[in-house]
PDB file of C-alpha atoms in Angstrom:
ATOM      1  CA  UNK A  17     -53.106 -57.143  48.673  1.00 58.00           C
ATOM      2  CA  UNK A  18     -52.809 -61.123  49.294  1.00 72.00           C
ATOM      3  CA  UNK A  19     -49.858 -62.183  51.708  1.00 75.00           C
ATOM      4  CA  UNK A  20     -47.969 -64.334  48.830  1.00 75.00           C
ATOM      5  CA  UNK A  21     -47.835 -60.648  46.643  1.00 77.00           C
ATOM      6  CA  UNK A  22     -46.489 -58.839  49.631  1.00 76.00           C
ATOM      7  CA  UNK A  23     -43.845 -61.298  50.299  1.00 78.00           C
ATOM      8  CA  UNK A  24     -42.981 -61.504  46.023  1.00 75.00           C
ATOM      9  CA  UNK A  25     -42.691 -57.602  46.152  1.00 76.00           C
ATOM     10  CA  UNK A  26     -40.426 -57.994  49.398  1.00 76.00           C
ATOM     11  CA  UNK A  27     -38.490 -60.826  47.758  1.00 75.00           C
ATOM     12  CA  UNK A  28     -37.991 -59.177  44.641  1.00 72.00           C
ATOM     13  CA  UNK A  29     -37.337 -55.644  46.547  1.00 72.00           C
ATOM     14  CA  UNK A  30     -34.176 -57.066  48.534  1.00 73.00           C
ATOM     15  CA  UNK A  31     -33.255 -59.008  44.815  1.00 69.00           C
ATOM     16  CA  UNK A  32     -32.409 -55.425  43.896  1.00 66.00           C
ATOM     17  CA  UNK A  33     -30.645 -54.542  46.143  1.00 67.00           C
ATOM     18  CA  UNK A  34     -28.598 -57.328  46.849  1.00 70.00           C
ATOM     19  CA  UNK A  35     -28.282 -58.181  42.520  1.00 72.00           C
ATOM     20  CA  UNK A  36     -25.968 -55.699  42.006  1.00 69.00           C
ATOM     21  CA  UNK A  37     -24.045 -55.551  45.309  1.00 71.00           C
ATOM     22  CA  UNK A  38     -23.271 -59.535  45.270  1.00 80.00           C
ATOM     23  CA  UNK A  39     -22.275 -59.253  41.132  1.00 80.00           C
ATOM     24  CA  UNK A  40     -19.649 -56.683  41.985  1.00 74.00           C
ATOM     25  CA  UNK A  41     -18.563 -58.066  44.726  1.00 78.00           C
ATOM     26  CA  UNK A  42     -18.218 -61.293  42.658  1.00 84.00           C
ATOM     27  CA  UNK A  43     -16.642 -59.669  40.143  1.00 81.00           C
ATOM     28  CA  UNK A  44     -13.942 -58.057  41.718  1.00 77.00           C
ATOM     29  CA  UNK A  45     -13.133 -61.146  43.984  1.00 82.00           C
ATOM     30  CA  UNK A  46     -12.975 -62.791  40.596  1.00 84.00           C
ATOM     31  CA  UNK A  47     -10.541 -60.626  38.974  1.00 81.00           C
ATOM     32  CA  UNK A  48      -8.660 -60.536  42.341  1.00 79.00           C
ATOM     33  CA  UNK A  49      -8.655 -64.113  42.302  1.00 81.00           C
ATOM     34  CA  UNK A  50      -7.187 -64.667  38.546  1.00 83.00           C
ATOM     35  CA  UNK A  51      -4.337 -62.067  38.869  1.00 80.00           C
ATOM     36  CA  UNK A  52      -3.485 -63.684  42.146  1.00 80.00           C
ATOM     37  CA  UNK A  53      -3.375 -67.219  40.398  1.00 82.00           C
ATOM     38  CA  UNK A  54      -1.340 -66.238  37.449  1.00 82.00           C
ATOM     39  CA  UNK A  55       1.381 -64.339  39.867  1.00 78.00           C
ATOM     40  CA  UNK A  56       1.161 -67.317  42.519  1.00 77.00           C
ATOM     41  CA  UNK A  57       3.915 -69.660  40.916  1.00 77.00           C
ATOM     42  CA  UNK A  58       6.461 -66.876  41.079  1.00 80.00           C
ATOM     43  CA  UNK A  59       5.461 -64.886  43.490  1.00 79.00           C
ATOM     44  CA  UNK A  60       3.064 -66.524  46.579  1.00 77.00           C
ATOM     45  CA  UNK A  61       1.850 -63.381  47.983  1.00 77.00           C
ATOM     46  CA  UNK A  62      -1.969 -63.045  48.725  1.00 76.00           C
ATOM     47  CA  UNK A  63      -3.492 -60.251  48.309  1.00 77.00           C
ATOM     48  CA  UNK A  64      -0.983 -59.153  45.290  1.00 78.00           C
ATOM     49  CA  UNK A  65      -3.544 -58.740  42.714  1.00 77.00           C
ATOM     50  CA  UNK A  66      -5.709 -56.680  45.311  1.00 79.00           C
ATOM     51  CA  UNK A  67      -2.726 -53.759  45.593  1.00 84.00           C
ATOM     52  CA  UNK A  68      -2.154 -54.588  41.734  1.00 83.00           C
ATOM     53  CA  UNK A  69      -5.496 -53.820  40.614  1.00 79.00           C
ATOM     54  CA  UNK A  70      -5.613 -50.551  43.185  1.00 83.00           C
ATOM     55  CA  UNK A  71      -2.376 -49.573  41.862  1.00 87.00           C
ATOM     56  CA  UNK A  72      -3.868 -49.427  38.097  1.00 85.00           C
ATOM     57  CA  UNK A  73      -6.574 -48.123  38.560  1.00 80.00           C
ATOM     58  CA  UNK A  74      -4.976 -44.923  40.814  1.00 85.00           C
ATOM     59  CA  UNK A  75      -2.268 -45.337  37.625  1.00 85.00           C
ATOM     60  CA  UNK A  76      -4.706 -44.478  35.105  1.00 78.00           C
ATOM     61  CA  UNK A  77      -6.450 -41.702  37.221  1.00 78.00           C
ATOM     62  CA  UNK A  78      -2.995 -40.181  37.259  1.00 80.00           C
ATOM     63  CA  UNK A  79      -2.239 -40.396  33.616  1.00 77.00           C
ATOM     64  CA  UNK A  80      -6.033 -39.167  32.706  1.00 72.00           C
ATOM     65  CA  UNK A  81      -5.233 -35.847  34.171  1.00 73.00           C
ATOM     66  CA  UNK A  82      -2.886 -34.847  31.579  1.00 73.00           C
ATOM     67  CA  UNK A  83      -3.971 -33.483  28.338  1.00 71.00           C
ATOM     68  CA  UNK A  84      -2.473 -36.291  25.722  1.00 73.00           C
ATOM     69  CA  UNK A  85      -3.835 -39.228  27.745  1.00 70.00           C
ATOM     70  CA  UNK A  86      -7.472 -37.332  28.064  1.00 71.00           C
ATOM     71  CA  UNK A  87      -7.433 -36.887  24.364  1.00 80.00           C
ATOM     72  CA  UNK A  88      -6.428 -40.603  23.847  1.00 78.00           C
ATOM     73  CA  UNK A  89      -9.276 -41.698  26.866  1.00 74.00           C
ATOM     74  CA  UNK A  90     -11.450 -39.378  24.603  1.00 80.00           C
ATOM     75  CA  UNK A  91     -11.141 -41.305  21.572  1.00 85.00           C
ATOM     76  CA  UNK A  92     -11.201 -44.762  23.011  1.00 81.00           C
ATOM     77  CA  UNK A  93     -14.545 -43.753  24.823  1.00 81.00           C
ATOM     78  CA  UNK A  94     -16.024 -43.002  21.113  1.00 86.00           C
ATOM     79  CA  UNK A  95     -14.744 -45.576  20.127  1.00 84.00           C
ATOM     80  CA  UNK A  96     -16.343 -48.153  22.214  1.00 80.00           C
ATOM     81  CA  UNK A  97     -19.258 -46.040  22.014  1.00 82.00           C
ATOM     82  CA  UNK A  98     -19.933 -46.706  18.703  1.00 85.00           C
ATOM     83  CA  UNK A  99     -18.680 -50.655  18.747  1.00 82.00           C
ATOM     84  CA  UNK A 100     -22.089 -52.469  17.951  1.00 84.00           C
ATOM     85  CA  UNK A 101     -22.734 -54.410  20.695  1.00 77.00           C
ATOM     86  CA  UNK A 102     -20.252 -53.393  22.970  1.00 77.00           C
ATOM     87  CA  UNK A 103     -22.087 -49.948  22.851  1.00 80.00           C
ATOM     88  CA  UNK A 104     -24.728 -51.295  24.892  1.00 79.00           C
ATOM     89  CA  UNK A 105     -23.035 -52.460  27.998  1.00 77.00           C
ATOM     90  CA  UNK A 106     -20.618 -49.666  28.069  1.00 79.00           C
ATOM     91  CA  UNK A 107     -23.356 -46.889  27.838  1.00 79.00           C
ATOM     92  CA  UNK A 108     -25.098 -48.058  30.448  1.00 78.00           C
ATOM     93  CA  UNK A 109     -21.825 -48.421  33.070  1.00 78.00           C
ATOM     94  CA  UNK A 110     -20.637 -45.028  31.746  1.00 77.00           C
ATOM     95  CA  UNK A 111     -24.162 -43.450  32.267  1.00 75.00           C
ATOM     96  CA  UNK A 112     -24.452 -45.326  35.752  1.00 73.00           C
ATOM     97  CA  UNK A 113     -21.238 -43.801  37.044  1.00 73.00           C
ATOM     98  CA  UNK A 114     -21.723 -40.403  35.601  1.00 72.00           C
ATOM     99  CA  UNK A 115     -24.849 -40.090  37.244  1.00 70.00           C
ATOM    100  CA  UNK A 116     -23.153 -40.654  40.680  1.00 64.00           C
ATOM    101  CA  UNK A 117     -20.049 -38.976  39.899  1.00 63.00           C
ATOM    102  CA  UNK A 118     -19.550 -37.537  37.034  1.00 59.00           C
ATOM    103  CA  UNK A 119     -20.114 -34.747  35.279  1.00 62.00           C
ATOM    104  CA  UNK A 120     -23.443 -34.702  34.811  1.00 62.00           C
ATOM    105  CA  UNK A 121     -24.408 -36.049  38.385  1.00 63.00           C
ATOM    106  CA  UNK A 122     -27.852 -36.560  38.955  1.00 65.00           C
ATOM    107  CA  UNK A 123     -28.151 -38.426  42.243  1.00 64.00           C
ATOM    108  CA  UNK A 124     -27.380 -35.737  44.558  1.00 65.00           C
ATOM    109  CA  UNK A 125     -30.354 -34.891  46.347  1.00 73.00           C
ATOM    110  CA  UNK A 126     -31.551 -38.499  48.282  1.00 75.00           C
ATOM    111  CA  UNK A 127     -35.462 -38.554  49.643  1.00 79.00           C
ATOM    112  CA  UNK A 128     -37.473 -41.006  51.778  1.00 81.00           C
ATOM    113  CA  UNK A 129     -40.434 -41.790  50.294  1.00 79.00           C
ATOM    114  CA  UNK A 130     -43.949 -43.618  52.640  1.00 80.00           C
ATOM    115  CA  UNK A 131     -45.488 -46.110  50.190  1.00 75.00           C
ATOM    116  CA  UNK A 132     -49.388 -47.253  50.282  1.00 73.00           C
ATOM    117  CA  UNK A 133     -49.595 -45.469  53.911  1.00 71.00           C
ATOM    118  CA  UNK A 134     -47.609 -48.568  55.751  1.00 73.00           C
ATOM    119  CA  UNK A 135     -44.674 -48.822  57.099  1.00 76.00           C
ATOM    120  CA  UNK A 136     -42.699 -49.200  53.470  1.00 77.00           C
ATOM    121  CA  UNK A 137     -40.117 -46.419  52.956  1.00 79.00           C
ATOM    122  CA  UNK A 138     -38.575 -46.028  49.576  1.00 80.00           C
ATOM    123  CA  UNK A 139     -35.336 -44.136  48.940  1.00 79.00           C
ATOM    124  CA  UNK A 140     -35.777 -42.088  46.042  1.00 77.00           C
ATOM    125  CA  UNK A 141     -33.120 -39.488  44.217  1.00 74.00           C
ATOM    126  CA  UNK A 142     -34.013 -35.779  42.736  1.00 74.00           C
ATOM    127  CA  UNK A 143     -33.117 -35.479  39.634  1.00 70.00           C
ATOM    128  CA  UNK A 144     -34.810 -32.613  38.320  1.00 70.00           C
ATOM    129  CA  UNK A 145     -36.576 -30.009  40.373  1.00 71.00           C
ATOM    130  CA  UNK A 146     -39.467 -29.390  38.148  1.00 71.00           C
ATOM    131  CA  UNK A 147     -40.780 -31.751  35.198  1.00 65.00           C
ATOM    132  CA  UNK A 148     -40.855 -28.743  33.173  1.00 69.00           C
ATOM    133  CA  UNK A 149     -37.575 -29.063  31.489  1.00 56.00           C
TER     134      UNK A 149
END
């Protein structure tokens, strides 16, 4: 394999894992960022939209654990799961967190996988134990 190809699949390896790391961590300084600048002219207090956004999200943990807010979480979730084109984008989060924590985990079983017979380890998840099913 030619130099140049080894250093594209190297690039394009660390583009994947630092894609999604450096969106989220955009994204949350983002959202940190606006609630801070809509609270900073009456209240200048950094960091405020930081405990703000903690505090709803522990807030809607807490009111998903009883029954009538489940149900209501329940029918917003098929809701947006059958908005065209919202459907989409909201699959694919849902799946992506399910699959670490949900209920229907899948990545719980991590290997280390030698690639080509170099020194290129891959980590890899189990998600089935046999390709039967």
């Amino acid at each position: 394999m030619p130099r140049y190809q080894k250093l594209l699949q190297y690039f394009l390896q660390g583009l994947l894992i630092l894609g999604p790391v450096t969106i989220t961590v955009y994204a949350i300084y983002v959202v940190f960022d606006k609630i801070d600048s809509i609270l900073r002219p009456a209240i200048n207090f950094p960091g405020l939209g930081f405990i703000i956004i903690i505090g709803f999200i522990v807030l809607v943990g807490y009111l998903s654990s009883f029954f009538m807010m489940s149900r209501l979480l329940s029918i917003i979730d098929k809701l947006l799961e059958k908005t065209p084109g919202i459907k989409l984008f909201y699959s694919f989060i849902k799946d992506f967190f399910e699959a670490f924590a949900g209920n229907k985990k899948k990545f719980t079983n991590s290997v280390l996988a030698n690639v080509e017979n170099n020194n290129v380890w891959r980590v890899g998840f189990i998600t089935q134990q046999d390709m039967l099913r």
